[in-house]
């Protein structure tokens, strides 16, 4: 398969690429580098990316920026950035990209467990994740030719270690990648894949 | 209690007001009329409303605009309107309004069953509803002095009749109002109240 990974330079993106590249042609897309550059906050940039890349069999997004901060510390800009980038960036990847997917292919986005299991400081991220999961479930009802799914990672052990957190409740990036592989190679459509269920 | 109803002129808002006004002081807020006017898409307008109204015991929002349309017919503006109005309008009502709620009071927003039970044409509405439900669940973890909940109505029979739909699967506005009464008078916090569970 020819697979476009958006956000390929991130911790999860790198692990997904490492798991797929032996058997598939990978095209990496990032904001600042990669085979092709893309700014998810700009629909024109997404259109340019698909024009440059052409038809693919799968798109995987492991991208999306959102603030982790207490409710009273969050600014209007924190909400706008999450909505423009993590939410609408990924939704536009699906809206714009679905015509560039070969029949039977798939688009896999990234939400996170914080939509359903929030914690202090997660309200903006929970908002964006919940929106993505409900959107993908609804969008999948209307389209049969391309499968849409969203992977909900838990905290990634490598990120937790970098932040000085106890990594006990996390999942390694390599283990998290397995949910993305399942979404690309499986038959699910309109599903939220909780990463710990795909080890 | 002194209760501010935002979106009081809507079908659900009118039923909520009719159920509460015998025992409580109601202040109605709408875009175009009511005791006070408010444009949910404009945070300054929300601030002005709370300045005019002063402290209250409860805020109920039955407001929010979003497009019902097939995925391929939805415009960028349809997404922006839902995000600015139904989603951020209600989130800003909570962010800005929580300091105007008396201790032990509550804020009740409106999502809808389409977040979890989508249908053809609901993707924007499902997105906004899912975002609201996850946001409220997360925000409630951080605040104890005010209760936050969201009511998820199903289709309202009166609206269905007006649109020429079979009303069999709907709930009357008066029955839908019961979930809002439960949210205001109960002890739940951070919950999504599915309207059919509160008859």
GROMACS .gro file of N, CA and C in nm, chain A residues 14-87:
model
  222
   14UNK      N    1   0.639   0.845   1.422
   14UNK     CA    2   0.764   0.772   1.393
   14UNK      C    3   0.747   0.622   1.415
   15UNK      N    4   0.676   0.587   1.523
   15UNK     CA    5   0.656   0.445   1.553
   15UNK      C    6   0.565   0.379   1.449
   16UNK      N    7   0.464   0.454   1.403
   16UNK     CA    8   0.375   0.401   1.299
   16UNK      C    9   0.454   0.379   1.171
   17UNK      N   10   0.537   0.476   1.134
   17UNK     CA   11   0.618   0.462   1.012
   17UNK      C   12   0.713   0.344   1.023
   18UNK      N   13   0.778   0.330   1.139
   18UNK     CA   14   0.874   0.220   1.160
   18UNK      C   15   0.805   0.084   1.144
   19UNK      N   16   0.678   0.076   1.187
   19UNK     CA   17   0.606  -0.051   1.178
   19UNK      C   18   0.555  -0.083   1.038
   20UNK      N   19   0.535   0.023   0.957
   20UNK     CA   20   0.473   0.002   0.825
   20UNK      C   21   0.573  -0.002   0.710
   21UNK      N   22   0.695   0.055   0.729
   21UNK     CA   23   0.778   0.082   0.613
   21UNK      C   24   0.840  -0.043   0.549
   22UNK      N   25   0.846  -0.154   0.623
   22UNK     CA   26   0.902  -0.276   0.563
   22UNK      C   27   0.813  -0.330   0.451
   23UNK      N   28   0.683  -0.309   0.464
   23UNK     CA   29   0.589  -0.372   0.370
   23UNK      C   30   0.509  -0.272   0.286
   24UNK      N   31   0.527  -0.142   0.312
   24UNK     CA   32   0.445  -0.043   0.240
   24UNK      C   33   0.530   0.077   0.200
   25UNK      N   34   0.482   0.148   0.098
   25UNK     CA   35   0.547   0.274   0.058
   25UNK      C   36   0.491   0.385   0.146
   26UNK      N   37   0.581   0.450   0.221
   26UNK     CA   38   0.538   0.556   0.314
   26UNK      C   39   0.572   0.694   0.258
   27UNK      N   40   0.475   0.784   0.264
   27UNK     CA   41   0.502   0.925   0.236
   27UNK      C   42   0.479   1.000   0.365
   28UNK      N   43   0.582   1.070   0.411
   28UNK     CA   44   0.571   1.142   0.538
   28UNK      C   45   0.536   1.288   0.513
   29UNK      N   46   0.445   1.341   0.596
   29UNK     CA   47   0.407   1.482   0.588
   29UNK      C   48   0.415   1.543   0.726
   30UNK      N   49   0.474   1.660   0.733
   30UNK     CA   50   0.487   1.732   0.860
   30UNK      C   51   0.475   1.880   0.834
   31UNK      N   52   0.463   1.955   0.942
   31UNK     CA   53   0.456   2.101   0.930
   31UNK      C   54   0.587   2.157   0.877
   32UNK      N   55   0.700   2.103   0.927
   32UNK     CA   56   0.830   2.166   0.895
   32UNK      C   57   0.921   2.081   0.807
   33UNK      N   58   0.891   1.951   0.791
   33UNK     CA   59   0.980   1.866   0.711
   33UNK      C   60   0.904   1.745   0.659
   34UNK      N   61   0.978   1.646   0.607
   34UNK     CA   62   0.913   1.527   0.552
   34UNK      C   63   0.912   1.528   0.400
   35UNK      N   64   0.852   1.423   0.341
   35UNK     CA   65   0.844   1.416   0.195
   35UNK      C   66   0.761   1.530   0.139
   36UNK      N   67   0.666   1.573   0.218
   36UNK     CA   68   0.580   1.686   0.178
   36UNK      C   69   0.545   1.762   0.306
   37UNK      N   70   0.534   1.896   0.293
   37UNK     CA   71   0.498   1.976   0.411
   37UNK      C   72   0.350   2.009   0.409
   38UNK      N   73   0.290   2.018   0.528
   38UNK     CA   74   0.149   2.054   0.536
   38UNK      C   75   0.121   2.129   0.666
   39UNK      N   76   0.037   2.232   0.652
   39UNK     CA   77  -0.012   2.304   0.769
   39UNK      C   78  -0.160   2.266   0.785
   40UNK      N   79  -0.188   2.181   0.883
   40UNK     CA   80  -0.325   2.131   0.901
   40UNK      C   81  -0.425   2.242   0.931
   41UNK      N   82  -0.377   2.355   0.978
   41UNK     CA   83  -0.466   2.468   1.008
   41UNK      C   84  -0.511   2.542   0.884
   42UNK      N   85  -0.460   2.502   0.767
   42UNK     CA   86  -0.489   2.573   0.642
   42UNK      C   87  -0.539   2.475   0.535
   43UNK      N   88  -0.670   2.478   0.504
   43UNK     CA   89  -0.726   2.385   0.404
   43UNK      C   90  -0.653   2.390   0.270
   44UNK      N   91  -0.605   2.508   0.230
   44UNK     CA   92  -0.533   2.518   0.102
   44UNK      C   93  -0.404   2.436   0.106
   45UNK      N   94  -0.340   2.434   0.221
   45UNK     CA   95  -0.217   2.356   0.237
   45UNK      C   96  -0.247   2.206   0.227
   46UNK      N   97  -0.362   2.166   0.281
   46UNK     CA   98  -0.404   2.024   0.273
   46UNK      C   99  -0.431   1.988   0.127
   47UNK      N  100  -0.500   2.078   0.056
   47UNK     CA  101  -0.527   2.053  -0.088
   47UNK      C  102  -0.397   2.040  -0.166
   48UNK      N  103  -0.301   2.129  -0.138
   48UNK     CA  104  -0.171   2.124  -0.208
   48UNK      C  105  -0.100   1.992  -0.180
   49UNK      N  106  -0.107   1.946  -0.056
   49UNK     CA  107  -0.042   1.820  -0.021
   49UNK      C  108  -0.098   1.705  -0.104
   50UNK      N  109  -0.230   1.694  -0.111
   50UNK     CA  110  -0.290   1.582  -0.185
   50UNK      C  111  -0.261   1.595  -0.335
   51UNK      N  112  -0.254   1.718  -0.386
   51UNK     CA  113  -0.218   1.739  -0.526
   51UNK      C  114  -0.077   1.687  -0.552
   52UNK      N  115   0.014   1.714  -0.459
   52UNK     CA  116   0.154   1.672  -0.473
   52UNK      C  117   0.169   1.520  -0.459
   53UNK      N  118   0.091   1.462  -0.370
   53UNK     CA  119   0.108   1.320  -0.336
   53UNK      C  120   0.030   1.230  -0.434
   54UNK      N  121  -0.083   1.277  -0.483
   54UNK     CA  122  -0.167   1.194  -0.570
   54UNK      C  123  -0.246   1.090  -0.492
   55UNK      N  124  -0.296   0.988  -0.564
   55UNK     CA  125  -0.380   0.886  -0.500
   55UNK      C  126  -0.298   0.800  -0.403
   56UNK      N  127  -0.358   0.767  -0.290
   56UNK     CA  128  -0.293   0.678  -0.192
   56UNK      C  129  -0.395   0.573  -0.146
   57UNK      N  130  -0.345   0.473  -0.074
   57UNK     CA  131  -0.435   0.369  -0.023
   57UNK      C  132  -0.479   0.398   0.120
   58UNK      N  133  -0.400   0.476   0.189
   58UNK     CA  134  -0.437   0.508   0.328
   58UNK      C  135  -0.374   0.640   0.370
   59UNK      N  136  -0.447   0.712   0.452
   59UNK     CA  137  -0.394   0.830   0.520
   59UNK      C  138  -0.403   0.804   0.669
   60UNK      N  139  -0.294   0.830   0.738
   60UNK     CA  140  -0.291   0.820   0.884
   60UNK      C  141  -0.251   0.957   0.937
   61UNK      N  142  -0.332   1.014   1.024
   61UNK     CA  143  -0.292   1.137   1.092
   61UNK      C  144  -0.257   1.108   1.237
   62UNK      N  145  -0.136   1.144   1.274
   62UNK     CA  146  -0.096   1.138   1.415
   62UNK      C  147  -0.063   1.280   1.460
   63UNK      N  148  -0.128   1.376   1.396
   63UNK     CA  149  -0.097   1.518   1.419
   63UNK      C  150  -0.202   1.585   1.504
   64UNK      N  151  -0.175   1.704   1.547
   64UNK     CA  152  -0.275   1.784   1.615
   64UNK      C  153  -0.223   1.849   1.741
   65UNK      N  154  -0.239   1.980   1.746
   65UNK     CA  155  -0.189   2.058   1.858
   65UNK      C  156  -0.306   2.098   1.948
   66UNK      N  157  -0.288   2.084   2.080
   66UNK     CA  158  -0.390   2.132   2.173
   66UNK      C  159  -0.325   2.155   2.309
   67UNK      N  160  -0.378   2.252   2.383
   67UNK     CA  161  -0.319   2.292   2.510
   67UNK      C  162  -0.368   2.206   2.625
   68UNK      N  163  -0.278   2.171   2.715
   68UNK     CA  164  -0.313   2.102   2.839
   68UNK      C  165  -0.299   2.204   2.951
   69UNK      N  166  -0.412   2.249   3.005
   69UNK     CA  167  -0.408   2.359   3.102
   69UNK      C  168  -0.539   2.367   3.179
   70UNK      N  169  -0.533   2.418   3.301
   70UNK     CA  170  -0.652   2.431   3.383
   70UNK      C  171  -0.757   2.521   3.318
   71UNK      N  172  -0.883   2.493   3.348
   71UNK     CA  173  -0.995   2.565   3.287
   71UNK      C  174  -0.981   2.716   3.299
   72UNK      N  175  -0.935   2.764   3.415
   72UNK     CA  176  -0.925   2.909   3.435
   72UNK      C  177  -0.802   2.970   3.370
   73UNK      N  178  -0.708   2.887   3.329
   73UNK     CA  179  -0.587   2.938   3.263
   73UNK      C  180  -0.597   2.932   3.111
   74UNK      N  181  -0.697   2.860   3.061
   74UNK     CA  182  -0.711   2.848   2.915
   74UNK      C  183  -0.756   2.980   2.855
   75UNK      N  184  -0.692   3.017   2.745
   75UNK     CA  185  -0.730   3.141   2.676
   75UNK      C  186  -0.822   3.109   2.557
   76UNK      N  187  -0.885   3.214   2.505
   76UNK     CA  188  -0.965   3.197   2.382
   76UNK      C  189  -0.879   3.136   2.272
   77UNK      N  190  -0.751   3.176   2.269
   77UNK     CA  191  -0.659   3.126   2.166
   77UNK      C  192  -0.634   2.976   2.183
   78UNK      N  193  -0.626   2.929   2.308
   78UNK     CA  194  -0.608   2.785   2.330
   78UNK      C  195  -0.723   2.705   2.268
   79UNK      N  196  -0.845   2.757   2.285
   79UNK     CA  197  -0.961   2.689   2.225
   79UNK      C  198  -0.954   2.697   2.073
   80UNK      N  199  -0.924   2.816   2.020
   80UNK     CA  200  -0.921   2.834   1.875
   80UNK      C  201  -0.815   2.746   1.809
   81UNK      N  202  -0.698   2.736   1.874
   81UNK     CA  203  -0.589   2.655   1.818
   81UNK      C  204  -0.630   2.508   1.812
   82UNK      N  205  -0.690   2.459   1.919
   82UNK     CA  206  -0.735   2.318   1.920
   82UNK      C  207  -0.841   2.294   1.814
   83UNK      N  208  -0.935   2.390   1.801
   83UNK     CA  209  -1.043   2.373   1.702
   83UNK      C  210  -0.988   2.381   1.560
   84UNK      N  211  -0.897   2.476   1.535
   84UNK     CA  212  -0.844   2.493   1.398
   84UNK      C  213  -0.750   2.382   1.358
   85UNK      N  214  -0.669   2.336   1.453
   85UNK     CA  215  -0.560   2.245   1.420
   85UNK      C  216  -0.599   2.099   1.446
   86UNK      N  217  -0.608   2.062   1.573
   86UNK     CA  218  -0.635   1.922   1.607
   86UNK      C  219  -0.772   1.878   1.554
   87UNK      N  220  -0.874   1.964   1.567
   87UNK     CA  221  -1.008   1.923   1.524
   87UNK      C  222  -1.029   1.946   1.374
   0.00000   0.00000   0.00000
